[in-house]
Structure formats: C-alpha cells, structure tokens
PDB file of C-alpha atoms in Angstrom:
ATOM      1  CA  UNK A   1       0.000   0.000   0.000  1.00  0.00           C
ATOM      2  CA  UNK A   2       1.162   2.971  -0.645  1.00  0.00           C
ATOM      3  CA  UNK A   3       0.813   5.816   2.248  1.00  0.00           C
ATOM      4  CA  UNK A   4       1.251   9.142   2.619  1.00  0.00           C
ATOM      5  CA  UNK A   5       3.966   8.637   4.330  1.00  0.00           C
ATOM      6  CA  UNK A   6       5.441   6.195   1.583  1.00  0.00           C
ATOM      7  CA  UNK A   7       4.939   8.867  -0.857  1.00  0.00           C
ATOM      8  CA  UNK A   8       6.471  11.524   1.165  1.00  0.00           C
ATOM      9  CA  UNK A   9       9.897   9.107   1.456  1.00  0.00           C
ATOM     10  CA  UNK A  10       9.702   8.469  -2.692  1.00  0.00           C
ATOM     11  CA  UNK A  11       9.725  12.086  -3.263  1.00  0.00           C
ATOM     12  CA  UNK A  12      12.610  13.395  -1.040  1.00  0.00           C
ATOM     13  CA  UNK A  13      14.672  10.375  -3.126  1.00  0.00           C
ATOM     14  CA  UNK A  14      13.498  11.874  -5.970  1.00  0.00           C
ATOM     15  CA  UNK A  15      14.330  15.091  -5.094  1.00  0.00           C
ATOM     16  CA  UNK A  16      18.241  13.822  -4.376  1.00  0.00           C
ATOM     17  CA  UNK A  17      21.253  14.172  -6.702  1.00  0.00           C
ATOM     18  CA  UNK A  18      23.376  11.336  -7.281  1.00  0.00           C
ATOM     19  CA  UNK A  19      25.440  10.514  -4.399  1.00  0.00           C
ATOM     20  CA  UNK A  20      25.544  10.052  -0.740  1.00  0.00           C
ATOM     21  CA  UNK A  21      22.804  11.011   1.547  1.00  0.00           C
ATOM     22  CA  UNK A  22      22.676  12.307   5.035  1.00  0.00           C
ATOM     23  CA  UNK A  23      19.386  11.065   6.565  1.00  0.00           C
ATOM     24  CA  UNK A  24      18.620  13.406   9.887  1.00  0.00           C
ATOM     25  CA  UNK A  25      15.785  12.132  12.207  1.00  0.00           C
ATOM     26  CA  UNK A  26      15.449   9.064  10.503  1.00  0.00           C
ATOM     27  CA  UNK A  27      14.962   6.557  13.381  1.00  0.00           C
ATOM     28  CA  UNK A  28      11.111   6.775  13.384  1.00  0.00           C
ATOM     29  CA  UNK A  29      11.047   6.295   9.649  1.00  0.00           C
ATOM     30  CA  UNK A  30      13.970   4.919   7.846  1.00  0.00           C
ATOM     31  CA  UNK A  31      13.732   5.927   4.248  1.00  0.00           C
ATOM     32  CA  UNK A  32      13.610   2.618   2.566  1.00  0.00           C
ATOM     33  CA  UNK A  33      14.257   3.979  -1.370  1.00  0.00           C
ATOM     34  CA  UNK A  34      18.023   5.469  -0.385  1.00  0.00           C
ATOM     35  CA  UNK A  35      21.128   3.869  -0.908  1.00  0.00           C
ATOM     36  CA  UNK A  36      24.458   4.550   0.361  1.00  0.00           C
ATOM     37  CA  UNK A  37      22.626   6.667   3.093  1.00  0.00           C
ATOM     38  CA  UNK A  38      23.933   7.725   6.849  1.00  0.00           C
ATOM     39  CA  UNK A  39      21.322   8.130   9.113  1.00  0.00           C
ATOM     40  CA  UNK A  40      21.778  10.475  12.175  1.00  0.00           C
ATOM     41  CA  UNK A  41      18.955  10.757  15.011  1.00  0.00           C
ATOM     42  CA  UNK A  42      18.683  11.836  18.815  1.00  0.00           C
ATOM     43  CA  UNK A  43      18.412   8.198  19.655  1.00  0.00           C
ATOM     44  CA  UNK A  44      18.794   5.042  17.168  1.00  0.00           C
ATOM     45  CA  UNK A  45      16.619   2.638  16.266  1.00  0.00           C
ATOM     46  CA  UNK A  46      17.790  -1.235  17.497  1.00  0.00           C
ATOM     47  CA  UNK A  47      18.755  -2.001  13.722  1.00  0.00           C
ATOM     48  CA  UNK A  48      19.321  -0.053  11.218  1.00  0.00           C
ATOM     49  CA  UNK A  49      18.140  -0.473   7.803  1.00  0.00           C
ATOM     50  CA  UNK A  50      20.233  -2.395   5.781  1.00  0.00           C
ATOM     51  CA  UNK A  51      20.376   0.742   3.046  1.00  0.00           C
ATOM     52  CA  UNK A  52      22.194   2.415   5.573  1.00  0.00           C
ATOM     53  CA  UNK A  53      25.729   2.373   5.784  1.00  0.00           C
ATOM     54  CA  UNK A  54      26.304   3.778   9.127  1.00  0.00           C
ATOM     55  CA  UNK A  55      23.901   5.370  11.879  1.00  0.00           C
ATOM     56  CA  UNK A  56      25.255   8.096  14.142  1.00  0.00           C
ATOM     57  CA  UNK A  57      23.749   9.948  17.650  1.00  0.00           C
ATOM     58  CA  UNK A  58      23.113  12.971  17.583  1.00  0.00           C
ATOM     59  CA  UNK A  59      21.392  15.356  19.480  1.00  0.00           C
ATOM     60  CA  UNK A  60      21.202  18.739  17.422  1.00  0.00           C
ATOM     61  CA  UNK A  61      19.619  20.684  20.031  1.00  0.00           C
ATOM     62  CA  UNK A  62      23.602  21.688  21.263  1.00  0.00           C
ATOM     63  CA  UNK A  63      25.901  18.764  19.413  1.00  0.00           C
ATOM     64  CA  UNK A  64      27.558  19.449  16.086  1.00  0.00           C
ATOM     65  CA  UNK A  65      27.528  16.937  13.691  1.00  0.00           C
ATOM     66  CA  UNK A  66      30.192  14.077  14.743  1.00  0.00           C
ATOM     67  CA  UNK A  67      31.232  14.689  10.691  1.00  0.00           C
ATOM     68  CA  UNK A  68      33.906  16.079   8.628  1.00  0.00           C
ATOM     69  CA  UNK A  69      32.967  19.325   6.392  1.00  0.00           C
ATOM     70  CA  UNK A  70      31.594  18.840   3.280  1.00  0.00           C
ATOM     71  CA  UNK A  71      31.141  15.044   3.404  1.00  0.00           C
ATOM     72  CA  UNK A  72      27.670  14.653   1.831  1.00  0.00           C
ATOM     73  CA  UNK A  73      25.610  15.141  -1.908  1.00  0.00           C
ATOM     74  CA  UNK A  74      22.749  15.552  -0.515  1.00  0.00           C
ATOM     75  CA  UNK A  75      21.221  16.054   2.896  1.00  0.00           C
ATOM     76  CA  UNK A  76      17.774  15.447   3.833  1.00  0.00           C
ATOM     77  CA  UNK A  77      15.844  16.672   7.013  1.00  0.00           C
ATOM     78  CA  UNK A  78      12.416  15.453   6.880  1.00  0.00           C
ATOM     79  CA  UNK A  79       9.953  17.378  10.000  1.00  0.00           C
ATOM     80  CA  UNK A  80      12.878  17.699  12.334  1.00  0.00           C
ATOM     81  CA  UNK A  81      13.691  21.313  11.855  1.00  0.00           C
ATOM     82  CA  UNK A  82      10.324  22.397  14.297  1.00  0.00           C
ATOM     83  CA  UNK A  83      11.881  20.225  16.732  1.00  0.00           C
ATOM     84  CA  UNK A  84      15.399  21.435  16.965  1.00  0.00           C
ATOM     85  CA  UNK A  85      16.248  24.776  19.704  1.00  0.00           C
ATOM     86  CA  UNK A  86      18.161  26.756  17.405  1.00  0.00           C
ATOM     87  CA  UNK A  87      17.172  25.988  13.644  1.00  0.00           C
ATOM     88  CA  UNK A  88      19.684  28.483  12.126  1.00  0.00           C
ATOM     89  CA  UNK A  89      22.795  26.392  14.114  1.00  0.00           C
ATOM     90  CA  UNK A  90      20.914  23.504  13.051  1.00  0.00           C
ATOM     91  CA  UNK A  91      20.834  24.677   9.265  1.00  0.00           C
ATOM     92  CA  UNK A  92      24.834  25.766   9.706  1.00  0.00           C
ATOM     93  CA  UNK A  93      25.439  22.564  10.561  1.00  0.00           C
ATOM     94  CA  UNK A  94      23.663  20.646   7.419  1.00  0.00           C
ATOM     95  CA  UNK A  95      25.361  23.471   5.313  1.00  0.00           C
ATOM     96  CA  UNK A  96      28.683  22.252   7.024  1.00  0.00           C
ATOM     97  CA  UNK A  97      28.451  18.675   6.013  1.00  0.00           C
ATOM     98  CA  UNK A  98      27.395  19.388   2.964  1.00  0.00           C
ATOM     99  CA  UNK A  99      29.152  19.332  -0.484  1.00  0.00           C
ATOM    100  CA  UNK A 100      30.008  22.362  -2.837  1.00  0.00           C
ATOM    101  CA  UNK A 101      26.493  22.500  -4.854  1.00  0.00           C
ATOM    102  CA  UNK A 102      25.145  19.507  -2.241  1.00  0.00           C
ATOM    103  CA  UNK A 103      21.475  19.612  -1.722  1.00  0.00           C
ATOM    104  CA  UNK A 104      18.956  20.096   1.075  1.00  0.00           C
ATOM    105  CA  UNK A 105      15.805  18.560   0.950  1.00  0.00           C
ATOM    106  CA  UNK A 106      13.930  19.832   4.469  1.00  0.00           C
ATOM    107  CA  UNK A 107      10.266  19.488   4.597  1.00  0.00           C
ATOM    108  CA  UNK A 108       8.410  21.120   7.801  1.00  0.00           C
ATOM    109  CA  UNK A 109       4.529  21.660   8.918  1.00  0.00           C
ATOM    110  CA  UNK A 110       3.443  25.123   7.040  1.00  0.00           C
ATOM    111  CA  UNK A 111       2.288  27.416   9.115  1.00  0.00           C
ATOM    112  CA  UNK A 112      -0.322  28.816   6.975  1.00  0.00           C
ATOM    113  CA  UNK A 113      -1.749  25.226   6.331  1.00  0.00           C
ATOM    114  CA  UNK A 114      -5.450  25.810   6.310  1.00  0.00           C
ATOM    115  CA  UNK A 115      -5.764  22.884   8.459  1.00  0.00           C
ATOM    116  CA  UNK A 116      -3.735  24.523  11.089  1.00  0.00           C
ATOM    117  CA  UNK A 117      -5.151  27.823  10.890  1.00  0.00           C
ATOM    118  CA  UNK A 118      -9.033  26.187  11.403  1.00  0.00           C
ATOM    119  CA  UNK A 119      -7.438  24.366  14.384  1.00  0.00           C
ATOM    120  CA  UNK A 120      -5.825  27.129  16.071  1.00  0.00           C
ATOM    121  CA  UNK A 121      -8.901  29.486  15.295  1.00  0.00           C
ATOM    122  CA  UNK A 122     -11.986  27.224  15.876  1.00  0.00           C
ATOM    123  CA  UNK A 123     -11.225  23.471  17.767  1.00  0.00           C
ATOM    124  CA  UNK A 124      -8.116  24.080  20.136  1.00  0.00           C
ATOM    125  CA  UNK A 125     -10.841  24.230  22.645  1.00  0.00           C
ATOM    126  CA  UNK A 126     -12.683  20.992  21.489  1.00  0.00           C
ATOM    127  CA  UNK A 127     -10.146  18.129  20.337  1.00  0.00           C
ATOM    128  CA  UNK A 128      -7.003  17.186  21.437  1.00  0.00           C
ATOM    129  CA  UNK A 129      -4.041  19.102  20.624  1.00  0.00           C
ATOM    130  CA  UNK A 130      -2.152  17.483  18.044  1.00  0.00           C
ATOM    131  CA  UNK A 131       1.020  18.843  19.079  1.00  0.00           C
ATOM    132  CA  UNK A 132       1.527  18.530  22.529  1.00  0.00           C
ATOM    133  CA  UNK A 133       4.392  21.102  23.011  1.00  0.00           C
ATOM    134  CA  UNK A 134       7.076  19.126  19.959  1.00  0.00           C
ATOM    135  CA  UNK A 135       7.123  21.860  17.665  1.00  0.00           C
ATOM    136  CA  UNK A 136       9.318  24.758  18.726  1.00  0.00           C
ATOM    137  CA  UNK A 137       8.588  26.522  15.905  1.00  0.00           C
ATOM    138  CA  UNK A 138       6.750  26.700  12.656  1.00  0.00           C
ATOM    139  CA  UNK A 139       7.689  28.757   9.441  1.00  0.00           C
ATOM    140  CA  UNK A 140       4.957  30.730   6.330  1.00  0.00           C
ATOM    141  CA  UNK A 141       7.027  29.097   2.837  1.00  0.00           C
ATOM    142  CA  UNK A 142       8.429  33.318   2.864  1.00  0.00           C
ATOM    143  CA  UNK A 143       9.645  32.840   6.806  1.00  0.00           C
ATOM    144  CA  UNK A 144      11.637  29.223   5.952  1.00  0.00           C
ATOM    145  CA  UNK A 145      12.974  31.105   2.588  1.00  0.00           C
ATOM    146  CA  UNK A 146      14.477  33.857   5.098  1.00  0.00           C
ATOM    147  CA  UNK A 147      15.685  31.144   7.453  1.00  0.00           C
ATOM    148  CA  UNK A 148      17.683  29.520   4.479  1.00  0.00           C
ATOM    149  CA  UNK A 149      18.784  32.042   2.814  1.00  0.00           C
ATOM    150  CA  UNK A 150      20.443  33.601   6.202  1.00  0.00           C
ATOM    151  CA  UNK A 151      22.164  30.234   6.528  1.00  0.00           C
ATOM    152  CA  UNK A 152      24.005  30.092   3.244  1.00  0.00           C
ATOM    153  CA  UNK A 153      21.410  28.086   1.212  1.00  0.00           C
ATOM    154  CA  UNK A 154      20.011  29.145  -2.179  1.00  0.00           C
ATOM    155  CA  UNK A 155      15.775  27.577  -2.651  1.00  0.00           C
ATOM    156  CA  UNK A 156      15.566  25.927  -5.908  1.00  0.00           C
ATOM    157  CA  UNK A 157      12.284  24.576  -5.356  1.00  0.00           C
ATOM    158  CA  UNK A 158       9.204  25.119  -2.249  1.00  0.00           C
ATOM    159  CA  UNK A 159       6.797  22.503  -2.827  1.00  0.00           C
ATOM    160  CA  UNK A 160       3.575  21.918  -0.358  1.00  0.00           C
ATOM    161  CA  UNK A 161       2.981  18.386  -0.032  1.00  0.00           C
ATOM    162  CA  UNK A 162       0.051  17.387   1.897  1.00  0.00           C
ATOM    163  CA  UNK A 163       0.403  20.205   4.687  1.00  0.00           C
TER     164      UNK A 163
END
C-alpha cells in the first residue's frame, strides 16, 4: 500500500542528486528507497536499515555533527527542523556537512496550512491538541525562505505536499 507517508519518502529520493545522503531524524522512519545513506537521530533505532551504511547519535539541540565538512551530496531533514532549539545552528550545521552544490531537501509543517489555521482558530478548545508542546517553531514558505537564505542556502524549489 502505498501511504502518505510512503509517498512523502519516494519524493525526497526523488528530489536527491546522485550521491551520498545524510538522513537526519530518521529513526522513526527509515527511508527505505536510499542507498548509500547515513542516518543520524537523537536516539537510534535497534537495527538499522540495511540501506544504511552507518547510523550516528546525535542530538542537534547543542551537538555538532560528529562529521567532517563537506562530506555529503545531498542532505535530507524530513519534519525535524520544528523540533530542533536553534534551527539556524541547526541549518549551519547541514550546510557544514554538505558538499560544494550539495542539496537540502527539508520538509516542515506550514504554518499557513489551512488545516492549522481552522485548528488554532476554531477546535483548540474541542479536540485534542495534536502537538503537545514538539514543535518549537513553525515557518509561512516566505519565513523558511528567510531562514535559508540567512544560513548560506540558495531555494531551488518550495513545494507543499500534503500540509
């Protein structure tokens, strides 16, 4: 069957150059269509994914990457960045690892969704709060352009995909 989810994974693939891939927060959903990938997360899962070559802990909040500069062809951050402290260290450090011309592919909740907005206007008061306190912090598609842009990265491509 093929998810949401599923779909979201195909299409950050899709979205990589060739070469190696630095998979950030992957733990709770290893990306099963990369190869020669390196998965980093705040905690690892008990095995990792045979696609990946090597797993490392990291907790972005106040670590640096345990990587040398410019290792990486592509990165890919997929709904970690509203969970991170300081998003513009975090950004540094996925521009650090990165390649001349490497590529991020970063997808975040919008925070113009028109889901969101009903929620936050109209039924905070009368379902559960989907986000109990994770999200730090939540960007327009204009505020994340700023955020990169400050942080050394040039946007090729915003794309909304279910959010």
């Amino acid at each position: 069957m093929n998810t949401l989810k599923d779909q979201k994974l195909q299409l950050q693939k899709e979205y990589c150059k060739a070469g190696n891939v630095l998979d950030i927060g992957f733990s709770a959903n290893p990306n099963r269509y990369l190869s020669d990938a390196v998965g980093v997360d705040i905690a690892l899962p008990k095995t990792i994914p045979s696609n990946y070559s090597r797993a490392v802990t990291c907790n972005l909040n106040h670590e640096s990457l345990p990587l040398p500069d410019a290792q990486f062809d592509n990165v890919i951050a997929g709904d970690v960045i509203e969970h991170v402290e300081n998003p513009s260290f975090f950004l540094r450090e996925m521009n650090r690892v990165l390649k001349q011309d490497g590529r991020l592919i970063i997808s975040t909740p919008q925070a113009n969704d028109w889901w969101t907005t009903l929620h936050n206007w109209f039924f905070r008061g009368i379902i559960n709060d989907p986000d109990p306190g994770e999200h730090l912090s939540n960007w327009t598609f204009l505020d994340m352009t700023r955020l990169l842009k400050k942080n050394g990265f040039v946007v090729e491509k915003i794309e909304g995909f279910y959010m």
